[in-house]
Amino acid sequence: MCSEPVNSARLARVRTEVTTDVCQIHDMDTTSATSSRRTLLMGAAAATTLGLFAAAPSASATDKQPAPRPAFVPEPVRTVDAGPRRVAVTFDDGPHPDYTPGVLRVLRRHRVRATFCVVGSEVEKHPQLVRAIHDAGHMIAGHSWSHPDLRRLNPDEVAEQVDRNLAAIAKVLPRYRVEWFRAPYGGWSAEVMGALSASGLRPLGWSVDPRDWSRPGADVIAERVRGALTTGSIVLNHDGGGERDQTIAALEVWLPEALSDGYRFVHPA
C-alpha cells in the first residue's frame, strides 16, 4: 500500500484547512437551520399534494411563523358512479318544520332515497325531523353547525363547526355513522379538507344547481334540473334556510319525470 510522505509543510496546510472548515460550519449553523426548515415545509406541501393532512407543528418548531398552506386542495365528489342513469338528489340547510316534511312526502310517494345535508343548530332544534329522515331510509350528511362560509374561518373554528355538527347528529342518532360533509356555499379550502380528513368525512359537492334558493319559480327550478340531469348527476336542492315552497312544487314535477325517463336515485358512495 502506497502513502504520500508526511512533512511539516503538509501538516500545517491540513491544520489550516481543518480550522477553516470548523469556522465555516460554525458560521453556517443559522443557514443550515433555515435550510432544514425550508426542506420540512417543502415536504409538508408535497404530502398535502398527495391528499395527506398532517398535524400542525408546535409553535416552537416554527418559531411562531404561520403554518404553510397546502399546495393542493382535493376536489369534493360531484358525481355518483353507480351505473347508467343513476343520479342523486340532495337537500341542504334543514331540517325545517315547514319544508322538510313536504320534501319527505314527495320522496315517499315516488319511493326515492335522498341525502339530507343537515345544519347542527337546526338538528338541535328539530331532532324529530332528523329521526324522520333517517327512519325513511335517507342518508344524513353534515353541513356545519351554523352555516358560515368556512373559508373565512381559521382552522380551529372550522374544526369546531364540523365537530359540533357531528355531535348534534350523534345526540339524535347515536348509532348512525356520518360519512359525508358538504361545505356551506360550496366553500372548500385546505382548512376544511383538513378538518374533514381528521374526522373521517368525505367532501360532497354537486353537479346540478337549479338555484332554488333564489326562488325563481317552481317551473324554472324544474326546467333547470331537467335540462342538466344526466348519468351521475348530484342535484342540489334546499329544505331549509329560507322559503322552500317552490323547491317542493318543482320536486313534484321533475322527480316523476326523471323516473319516467329511466333515472334511478342512489346515495353517494
CSV table of C-alpha atoms in Angstrom, one decimal, residues 74-202:
chain,number,residue,atom,x,y,z
A,74,PRO,CA,-58.6,17.8,-3.1
A,75,GLU,CA,-61.9,18.2,-5.1
A,76,PRO,CA,-65.2,17.2,-3.5
A,77,VAL,CA,-67.2,14.4,-5.0
A,78,ARG,CA,-69.5,16.0,-7.6
A,79,THR,CA,-71.0,12.9,-9.3
A,80,VAL,CA,-72.1,9.4,-8.4
A,81,ASP,CA,-70.6,6.4,-10.2
A,82,ALA,CA,-73.3,3.8,-9.8
A,83,GLY,CA,-74.1,2.8,-13.4
A,84,PRO,CA,-76.2,4.2,-16.3
A,85,ARG,CA,-78.9,6.7,-15.4
A,86,ARG,CA,-78.1,6.6,-11.8
A,87,VAL,CA,-78.3,10.0,-10.1
A,88,ALA,CA,-78.6,11.5,-6.6
A,89,VAL,CA,-80.7,14.3,-5.1
A,90,THR,CA,-79.6,16.2,-2.0
A,91,PHE,CA,-81.2,18.8,0.3
A,92,ASP,CA,-79.3,21.4,2.3
A,93,ASP,CA,-79.8,23.7,5.2
A,94,GLY,CA,-82.5,21.8,7.1
A,95,PRO,CA,-84.2,20.3,8.8
A,96,HIS,CA,-87.0,22.8,8.8
A,97,PRO,CA,-90.5,22.1,10.2
A,98,ASP,CA,-92.2,24.0,7.4
A,99,TYR,CA,-90.5,22.3,4.4
A,100,THR,CA,-88.7,19.1,5.4
A,101,PRO,CA,-92.0,17.1,5.9
A,102,GLY,CA,-93.2,18.2,2.5
A,103,VAL,CA,-90.0,17.0,0.9
A,104,LEU,CA,-90.2,13.7,2.7
A,105,ARG,CA,-93.8,13.2,1.5
A,106,VAL,CA,-92.8,13.7,-2.2
A,107,LEU,CA,-89.9,11.4,-1.8
A,108,ARG,CA,-92.0,8.7,-0.1
A,109,ARG,CA,-94.7,9.0,-2.8
A,110,HIS,CA,-92.2,8.2,-5.5
A,111,ARG,CA,-90.1,5.8,-3.5
A,112,VAL,CA,-86.9,7.9,-3.9
A,113,ARG,CA,-84.0,7.9,-1.5
A,114,ALA,CA,-82.2,11.3,-1.0
A,115,THR,CA,-79.3,12.7,1.0
A,116,PHE,CA,-80.0,15.5,3.6
A,117,CYS,CA,-77.1,17.8,4.5
A,118,VAL,CA,-78.2,19.0,7.9
A,119,VAL,CA,-77.1,22.0,9.9
A,120,GLY,CA,-76.2,21.2,13.5
A,121,SER,CA,-78.2,24.1,15.1
A,122,GLU,CA,-81.3,23.0,13.2
A,123,VAL,CA,-80.8,19.4,14.2
A,124,GLU,CA,-80.7,20.6,17.8
A,125,LYS,CA,-84.0,22.4,17.4
A,126,HIS,CA,-85.8,19.7,15.4
A,127,PRO,CA,-84.5,16.3,16.4
A,128,GLN,CA,-87.8,14.6,15.5
A,129,LEU,CA,-87.2,15.6,11.8
A,130,VAL,CA,-83.8,14.1,11.8
A,131,ARG,CA,-85.3,10.9,13.1
A,132,ALA,CA,-88.0,11.0,10.4
A,133,ILE,CA,-85.3,11.5,7.7
A,134,HIS,CA,-83.3,8.5,9.0
A,135,ASP,CA,-86.4,6.3,9.5
A,136,ALA,CA,-87.4,6.9,5.9
A,137,GLY,CA,-84.1,5.4,4.7
A,138,HIS,CA,-82.5,8.6,3.6
A,139,MET,CA,-78.8,9.4,4.1
A,140,ILE,CA,-77.7,12.2,6.5
A,141,ALA,CA,-74.6,14.3,5.8
A,142,GLY,CA,-73.0,17.1,7.8
A,143,HIS,CA,-73.4,20.8,6.8
A,144,SER,CA,-71.7,22.6,9.6
A,145,TRP,CA,-73.1,23.9,12.9
A,146,SER,CA,-74.3,27.3,12.0
A,147,HIS,CA,-73.9,27.6,8.2
A,148,PRO,CA,-71.0,30.1,7.9
A,149,ASP,CA,-68.7,30.4,5.0
A,150,LEU,CA,-65.9,28.1,6.3
A,151,ARG,CA,-63.4,29.7,4.0
A,152,ARG,CA,-63.5,32.8,6.3
A,153,LEU,CA,-62.7,30.9,9.5
A,154,ASN,CA,-59.4,29.8,11.0
A,155,PRO,CA,-58.6,26.1,11.3
A,156,ASP,CA,-59.8,25.9,14.9
A,157,GLU,CA,-63.1,27.5,14.0
A,158,VAL,CA,-63.6,25.2,11.1
A,159,ALA,CA,-62.9,22.1,13.2
A,160,GLU,CA,-65.5,23.4,15.8
A,161,GLN,CA,-68.1,23.8,13.1
A,162,VAL,CA,-67.5,20.2,11.9
A,163,ASP,CA,-67.3,18.7,15.4
A,164,ARG,CA,-70.4,20.4,16.7
A,165,ASN,CA,-72.4,19.4,13.6
A,166,LEU,CA,-71.4,15.8,14.1
A,167,ALA,CA,-72.1,15.9,17.9
A,168,ALA,CA,-75.6,17.3,17.2
A,169,ILE,CA,-76.4,14.4,14.8
A,170,ALA,CA,-74.9,11.8,17.2
A,171,LYS,CA,-77.1,13.1,20.0
A,172,VAL,CA,-80.2,12.3,18.0
A,173,LEU,CA,-78.8,9.2,16.2
A,174,PRO,CA,-76.1,7.8,18.4
A,175,ARG,CA,-75.5,4.7,16.2
A,176,TYR,CA,-75.5,6.5,12.9
A,177,ARG,CA,-72.2,7.0,11.2
A,178,VAL,CA,-72.0,10.2,9.1
A,179,GLU,CA,-69.8,9.7,6.1
A,180,TRP,CA,-70.2,12.9,4.1
A,181,PHE,CA,-70.0,16.6,4.7
A,182,ARG,CA,-71.0,19.5,2.4
A,183,ALA,CA,-69.4,22.9,3.0
A,184,PRO,CA,-71.9,25.7,3.1
A,185,TYR,CA,-71.9,27.7,-0.1
A,186,GLY,CA,-69.6,25.1,-1.6
A,187,GLY,CA,-66.8,26.9,0.3
A,188,TRP,CA,-64.0,24.4,0.2
A,189,SER,CA,-60.5,25.2,1.4
A,190,ALA,CA,-57.4,23.4,2.7
A,191,GLU,CA,-58.6,24.0,6.3
A,192,VAL,CA,-62.0,22.5,5.5
A,193,MET,CA,-60.4,19.5,3.9
A,194,GLY,CA,-58.0,19.0,6.8
A,195,ALA,CA,-60.9,19.1,9.3
A,196,LEU,CA,-62.9,16.5,7.3
A,197,SER,CA,-59.8,14.3,7.0
A,198,ALA,CA,-59.3,14.4,10.7
A,199,SER,CA,-63.0,13.4,11.3
A,200,GLY,CA,-63.1,10.7,8.7
A,201,LEU,CA,-65.5,12.5,6.4
A,202,ARG,CA,-65.7,12.8,2.7
